[in-house]
Short mmCIF file of C-alpha atoms in Angstrom, two decimals:
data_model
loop_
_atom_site.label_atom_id
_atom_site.label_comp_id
_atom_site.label_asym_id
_atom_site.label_seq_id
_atom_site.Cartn_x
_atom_site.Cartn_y
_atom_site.Cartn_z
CA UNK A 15 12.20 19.73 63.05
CA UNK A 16 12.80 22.84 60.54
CA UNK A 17 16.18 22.47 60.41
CA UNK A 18 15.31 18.61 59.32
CA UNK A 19 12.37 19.62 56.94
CA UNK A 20 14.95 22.21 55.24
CA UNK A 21 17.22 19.44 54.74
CA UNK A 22 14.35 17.49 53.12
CA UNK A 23 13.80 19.82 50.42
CA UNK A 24 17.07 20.52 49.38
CA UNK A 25 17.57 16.93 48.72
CA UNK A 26 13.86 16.83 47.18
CA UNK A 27 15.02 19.80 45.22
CA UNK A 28 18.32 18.78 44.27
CA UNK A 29 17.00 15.39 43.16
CA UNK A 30 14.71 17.04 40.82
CA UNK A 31 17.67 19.67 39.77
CA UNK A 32 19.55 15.87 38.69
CA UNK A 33 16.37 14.05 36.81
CA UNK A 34 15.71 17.28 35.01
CA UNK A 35 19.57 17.12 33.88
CA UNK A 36 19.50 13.49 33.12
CA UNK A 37 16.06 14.19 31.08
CA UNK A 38 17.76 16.83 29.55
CA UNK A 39 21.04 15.06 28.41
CA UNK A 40 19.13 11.68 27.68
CA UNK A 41 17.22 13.63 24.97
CA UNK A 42 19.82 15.51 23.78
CA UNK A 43 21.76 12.17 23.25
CA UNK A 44 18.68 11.19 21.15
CA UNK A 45 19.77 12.22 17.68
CA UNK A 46 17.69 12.94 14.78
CA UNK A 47 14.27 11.24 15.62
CA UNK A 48 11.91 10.12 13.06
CA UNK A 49 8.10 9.37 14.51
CA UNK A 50 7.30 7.59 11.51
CA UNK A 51 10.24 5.82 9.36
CA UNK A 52 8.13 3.48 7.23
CA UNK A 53 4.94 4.93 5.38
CA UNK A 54 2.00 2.91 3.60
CA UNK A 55 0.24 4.06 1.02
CA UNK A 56 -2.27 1.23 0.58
CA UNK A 57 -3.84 1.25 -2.65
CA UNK A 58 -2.85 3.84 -5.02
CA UNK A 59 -4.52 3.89 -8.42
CA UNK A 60 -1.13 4.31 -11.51
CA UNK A 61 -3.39 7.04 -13.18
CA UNK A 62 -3.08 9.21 -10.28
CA UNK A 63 -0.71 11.45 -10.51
CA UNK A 64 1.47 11.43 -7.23
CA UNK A 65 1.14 10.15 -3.86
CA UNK A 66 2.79 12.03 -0.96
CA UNK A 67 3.99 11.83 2.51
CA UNK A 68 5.78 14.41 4.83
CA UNK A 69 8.21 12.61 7.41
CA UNK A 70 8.70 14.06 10.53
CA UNK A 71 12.28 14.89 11.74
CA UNK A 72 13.07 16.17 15.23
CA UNK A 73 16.43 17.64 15.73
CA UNK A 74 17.09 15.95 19.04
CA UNK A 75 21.13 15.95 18.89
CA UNK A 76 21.69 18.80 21.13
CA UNK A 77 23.57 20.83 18.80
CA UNK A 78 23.00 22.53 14.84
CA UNK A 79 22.09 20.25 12.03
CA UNK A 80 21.70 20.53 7.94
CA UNK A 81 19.86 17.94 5.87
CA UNK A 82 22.76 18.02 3.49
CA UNK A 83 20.96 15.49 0.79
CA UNK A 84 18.46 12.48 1.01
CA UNK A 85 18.68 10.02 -2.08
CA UNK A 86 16.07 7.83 -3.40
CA UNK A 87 16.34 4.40 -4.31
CA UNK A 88 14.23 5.01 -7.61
CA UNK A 89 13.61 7.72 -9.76
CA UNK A 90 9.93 7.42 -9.61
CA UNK A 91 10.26 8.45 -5.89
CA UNK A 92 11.14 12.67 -5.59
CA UNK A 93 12.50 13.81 -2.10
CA UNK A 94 12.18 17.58 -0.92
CA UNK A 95 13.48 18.74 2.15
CA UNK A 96 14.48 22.32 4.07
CA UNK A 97 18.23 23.60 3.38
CA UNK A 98 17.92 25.46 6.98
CA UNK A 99 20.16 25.07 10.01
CA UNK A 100 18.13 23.03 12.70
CA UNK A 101 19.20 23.93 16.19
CA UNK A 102 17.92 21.67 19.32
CA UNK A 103 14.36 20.98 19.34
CA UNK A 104 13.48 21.98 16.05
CA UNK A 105 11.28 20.22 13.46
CA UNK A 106 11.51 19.59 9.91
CA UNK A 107 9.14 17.65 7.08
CA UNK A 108 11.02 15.57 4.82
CA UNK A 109 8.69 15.22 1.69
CA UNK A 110 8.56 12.62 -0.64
CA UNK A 111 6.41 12.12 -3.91
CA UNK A 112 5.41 8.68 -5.74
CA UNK A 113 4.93 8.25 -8.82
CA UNK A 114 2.48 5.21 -9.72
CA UNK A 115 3.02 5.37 -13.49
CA UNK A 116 4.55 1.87 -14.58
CA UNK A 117 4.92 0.45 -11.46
CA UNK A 118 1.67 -1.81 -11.23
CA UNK A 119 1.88 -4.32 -8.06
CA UNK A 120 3.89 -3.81 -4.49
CA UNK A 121 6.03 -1.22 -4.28
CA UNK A 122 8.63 -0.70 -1.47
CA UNK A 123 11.18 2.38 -2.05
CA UNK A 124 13.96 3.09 0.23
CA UNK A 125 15.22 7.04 0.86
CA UNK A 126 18.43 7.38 2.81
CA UNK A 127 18.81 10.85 4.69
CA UNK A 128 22.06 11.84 5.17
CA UNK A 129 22.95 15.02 7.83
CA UNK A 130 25.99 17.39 8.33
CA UNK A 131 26.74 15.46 11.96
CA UNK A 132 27.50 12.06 9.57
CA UNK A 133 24.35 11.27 11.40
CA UNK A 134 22.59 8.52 7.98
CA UNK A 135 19.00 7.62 8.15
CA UNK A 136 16.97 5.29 6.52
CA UNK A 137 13.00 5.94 5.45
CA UNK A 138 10.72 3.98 3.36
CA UNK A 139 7.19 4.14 1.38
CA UNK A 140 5.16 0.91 0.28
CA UNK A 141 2.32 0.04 -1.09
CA UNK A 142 0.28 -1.82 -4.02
CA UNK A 143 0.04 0.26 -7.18
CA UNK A 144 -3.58 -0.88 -8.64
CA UNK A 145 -4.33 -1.29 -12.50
CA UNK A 146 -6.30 1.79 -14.35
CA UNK A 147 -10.33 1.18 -13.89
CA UNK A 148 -10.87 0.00 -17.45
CA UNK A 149 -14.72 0.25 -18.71
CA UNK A 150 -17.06 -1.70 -20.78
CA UNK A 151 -18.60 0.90 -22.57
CA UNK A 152 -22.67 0.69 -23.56
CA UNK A 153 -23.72 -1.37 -26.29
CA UNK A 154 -26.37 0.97 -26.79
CA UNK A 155 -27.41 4.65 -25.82
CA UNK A 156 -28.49 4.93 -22.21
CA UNK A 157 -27.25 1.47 -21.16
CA UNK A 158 -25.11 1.08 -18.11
CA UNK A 159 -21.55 0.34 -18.15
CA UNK A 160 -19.01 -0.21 -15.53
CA UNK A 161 -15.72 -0.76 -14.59
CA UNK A 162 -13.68 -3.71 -15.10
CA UNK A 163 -12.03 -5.27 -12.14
CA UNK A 164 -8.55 -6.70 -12.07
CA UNK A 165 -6.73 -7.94 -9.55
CA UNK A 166 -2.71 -8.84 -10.10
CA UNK A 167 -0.99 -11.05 -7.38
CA UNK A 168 2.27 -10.40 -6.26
CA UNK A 169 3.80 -13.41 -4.42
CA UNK A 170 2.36 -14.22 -1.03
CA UNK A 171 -0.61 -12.10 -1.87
CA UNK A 172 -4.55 -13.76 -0.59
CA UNK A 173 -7.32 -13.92 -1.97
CA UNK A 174 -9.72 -10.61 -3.00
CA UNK A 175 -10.52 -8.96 0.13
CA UNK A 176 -13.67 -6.46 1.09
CA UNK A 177 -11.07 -4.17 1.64
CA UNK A 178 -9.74 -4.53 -1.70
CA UNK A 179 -10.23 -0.62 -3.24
CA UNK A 180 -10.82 -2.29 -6.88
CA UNK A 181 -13.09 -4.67 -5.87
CA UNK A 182 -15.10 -2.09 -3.45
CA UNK A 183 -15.80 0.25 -6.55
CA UNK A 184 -16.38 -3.26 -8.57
CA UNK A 185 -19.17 -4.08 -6.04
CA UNK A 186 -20.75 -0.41 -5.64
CA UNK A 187 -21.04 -0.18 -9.77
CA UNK A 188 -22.52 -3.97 -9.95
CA UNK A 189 -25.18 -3.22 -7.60
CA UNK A 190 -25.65 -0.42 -9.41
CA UNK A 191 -26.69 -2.05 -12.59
CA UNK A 192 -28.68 -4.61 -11.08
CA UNK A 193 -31.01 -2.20 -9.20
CA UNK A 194 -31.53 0.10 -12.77
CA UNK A 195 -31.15 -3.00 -15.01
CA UNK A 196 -32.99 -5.33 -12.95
CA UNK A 197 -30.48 -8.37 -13.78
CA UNK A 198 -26.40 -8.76 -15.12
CA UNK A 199 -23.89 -11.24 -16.08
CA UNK A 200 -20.70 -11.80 -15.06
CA UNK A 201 -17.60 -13.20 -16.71
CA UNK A 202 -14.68 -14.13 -14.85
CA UNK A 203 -11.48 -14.57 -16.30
CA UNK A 204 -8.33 -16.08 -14.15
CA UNK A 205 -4.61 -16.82 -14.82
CA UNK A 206 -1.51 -18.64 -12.58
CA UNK A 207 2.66 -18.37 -13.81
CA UNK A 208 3.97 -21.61 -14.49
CA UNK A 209 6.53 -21.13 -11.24
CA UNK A 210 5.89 -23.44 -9.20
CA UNK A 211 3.18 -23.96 -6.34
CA UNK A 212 3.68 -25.73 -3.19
CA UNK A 213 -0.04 -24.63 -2.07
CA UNK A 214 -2.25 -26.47 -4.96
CA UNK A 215 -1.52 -29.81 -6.80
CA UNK A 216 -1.04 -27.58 -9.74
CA UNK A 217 -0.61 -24.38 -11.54
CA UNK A 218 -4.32 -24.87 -13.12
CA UNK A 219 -5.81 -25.09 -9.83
CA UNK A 220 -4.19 -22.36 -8.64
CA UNK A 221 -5.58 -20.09 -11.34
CA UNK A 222 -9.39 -22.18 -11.10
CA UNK A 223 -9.27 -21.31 -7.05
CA UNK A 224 -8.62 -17.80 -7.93
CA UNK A 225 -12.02 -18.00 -10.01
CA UNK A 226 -13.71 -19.54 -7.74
CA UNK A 227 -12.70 -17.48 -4.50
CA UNK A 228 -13.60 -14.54 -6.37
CA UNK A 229 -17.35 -15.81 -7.55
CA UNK A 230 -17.72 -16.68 -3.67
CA UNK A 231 -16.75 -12.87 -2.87
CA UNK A 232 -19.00 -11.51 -5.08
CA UNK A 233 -21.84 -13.63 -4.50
CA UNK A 234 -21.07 -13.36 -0.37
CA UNK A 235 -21.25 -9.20 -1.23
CA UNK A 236 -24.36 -9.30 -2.94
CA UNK A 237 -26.09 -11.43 -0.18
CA UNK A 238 -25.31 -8.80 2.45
CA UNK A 239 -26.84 -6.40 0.13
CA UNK A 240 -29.94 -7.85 0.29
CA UNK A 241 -29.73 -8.47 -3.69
CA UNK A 242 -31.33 -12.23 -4.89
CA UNK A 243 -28.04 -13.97 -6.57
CA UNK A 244 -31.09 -14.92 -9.06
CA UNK A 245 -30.42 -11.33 -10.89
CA UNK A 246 -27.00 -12.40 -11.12
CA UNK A 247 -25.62 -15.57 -14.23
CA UNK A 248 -22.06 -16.57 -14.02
CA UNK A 249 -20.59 -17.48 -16.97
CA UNK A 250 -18.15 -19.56 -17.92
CA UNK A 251 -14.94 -19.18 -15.87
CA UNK A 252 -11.80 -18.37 -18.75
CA UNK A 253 -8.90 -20.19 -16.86
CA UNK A 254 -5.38 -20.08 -17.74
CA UNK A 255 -1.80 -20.85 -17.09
CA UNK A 256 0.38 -18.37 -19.20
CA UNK A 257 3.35 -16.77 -19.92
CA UNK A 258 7.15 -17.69 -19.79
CA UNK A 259 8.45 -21.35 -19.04
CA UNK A 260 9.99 -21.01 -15.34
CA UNK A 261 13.86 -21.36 -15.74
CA UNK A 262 14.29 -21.37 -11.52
CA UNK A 263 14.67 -17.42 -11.84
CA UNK A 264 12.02 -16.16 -9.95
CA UNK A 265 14.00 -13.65 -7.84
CA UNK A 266 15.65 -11.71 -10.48
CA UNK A 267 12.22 -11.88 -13.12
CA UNK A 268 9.69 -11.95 -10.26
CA UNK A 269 8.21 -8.81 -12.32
CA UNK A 270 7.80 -10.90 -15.72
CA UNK A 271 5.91 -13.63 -14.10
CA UNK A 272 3.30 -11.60 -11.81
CA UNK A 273 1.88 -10.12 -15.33
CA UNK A 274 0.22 -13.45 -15.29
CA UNK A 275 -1.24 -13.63 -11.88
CA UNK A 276 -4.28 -11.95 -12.15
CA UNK A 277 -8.26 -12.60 -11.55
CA UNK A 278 -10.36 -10.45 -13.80
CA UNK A 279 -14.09 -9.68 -13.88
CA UNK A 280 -16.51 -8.21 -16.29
CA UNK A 281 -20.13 -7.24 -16.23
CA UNK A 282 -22.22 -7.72 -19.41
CA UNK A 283 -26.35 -6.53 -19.67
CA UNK A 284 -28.28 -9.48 -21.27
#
């Protein structure tokens, strides 16, 4: 029976001498790992200055490694990484800095890291560069004023959403001025391309369902609130189909037509 249970635990031990050794070479065998390879930003106001992001990079190759160079696919997007030698196990950040200025709408920049094993990976940021909070200033000493909101569509965008950052502050400064003012107005101003809609009958009710899905938010916002939409008189949508004739080139001037995809809002005090 000894003799047996010795047996037993070299082979339990010898087993576990081979997984660790598998384990071992499996993750060796793993290269350069990356936790996180694609990063979101979200909403990221252009007057900011930068937004940032440190990737992660695990030298998992079994062997010495130098980040010889890692090359962005614009110039608004700055890399910085460590010139060290990375020996097994060892970790790294990879930092990369956005800049938001000029680049209003989705964003989606591609960084390419390249290693001294020949080992080339790819990383990415994304994200939706928002407009600069424009304000209506007072009329008049001691009124209240607050931000415009905007809202530009890239293609395949929705609707406003809760979540929206712009429309969040839009909301908090509205209810605002209705609780110290007692009542407001609001004008909302909308605007569809001439590409091409497969969604409406037309380009004009593209741009009047943008109005009107954005009255519906605001009214929805203010009802959870607990605020009377009685305080509140919509004016007049503006509605509009602008800017260039399409000339079936919406892939290489997808920029010039989204300038006219927008859904705008402004507060006035009667």
């Amino acid at each position: 029976m000894q003799s047996g249970s010795r047996e037993s635990k070299h082979v339990i031990r010898s087993l576990a001498v081979l997984l660790f050794a598998i384990c071992v070479q499996a993750v060796q065998g793993q290269g350069l790992v990356f936790p996180e390879r694609v990063h979101d930003f979200g909403d990221v106001r252009s007057e900011n200055s930068e937004a940032v992001n440190m990737f992660l990079m695990i030298n998992q190759t079994g062997g010495k490694v130098v980040i010889r160079s890692v090359e962005a696919s614009c110039g608004c997007t700055v890399p910085k990484w460590t010139k060290d030698t990375l020996v097994q196990g060892d970790t790294a950040f990879i930092e990369v800095r956005f800049n938001p200025k000029d680049q209003i709408g989705r964003f989606q920049k591609s960084l390419t890291v390249y290693t001294s094993d020949d080992e080339v990976n790819g990383l990415e940021i994304r994200g939706i560069v928002l407009p600069p909070r424009k304000e209506k200033k007072p009329q008049n000493p001691g009124e209240p004023y607050i931000p415009l909101f905007e809202k530009y569509y890239v293609y395949d965008d929705k609707g406003v959403e809760d979540l929206d950052f712009g429309f969040k502050e839009f909301m908090d400064d509205l209810i605002n001025v209705i609780q110290t003012v007692g009542t407001a107005e609001i004008q909302i101003e909308s605007s569809a391309s001439h590409v091409p809609t497969d969604a409406f009958p037309s380009n004009q009710a593209l741009a009047e369902s943008r109005a009107a899905g954005l009255k519906e938010r605001i009214e929805l916002k203010l009802k959870a609130t607990g605020i009377s939409l009685s305080k509140v008189k919509f004016r007049e949508p503006q509605i509009a189909v602008q800017g260039p004739e399409y000339k079936n080139d919406f892939e290489t001037n997808k920029k010039v037509y989204e300038k006219y995809q927008y859904v705008k809002a402004e507060v006035f005090i009667p």
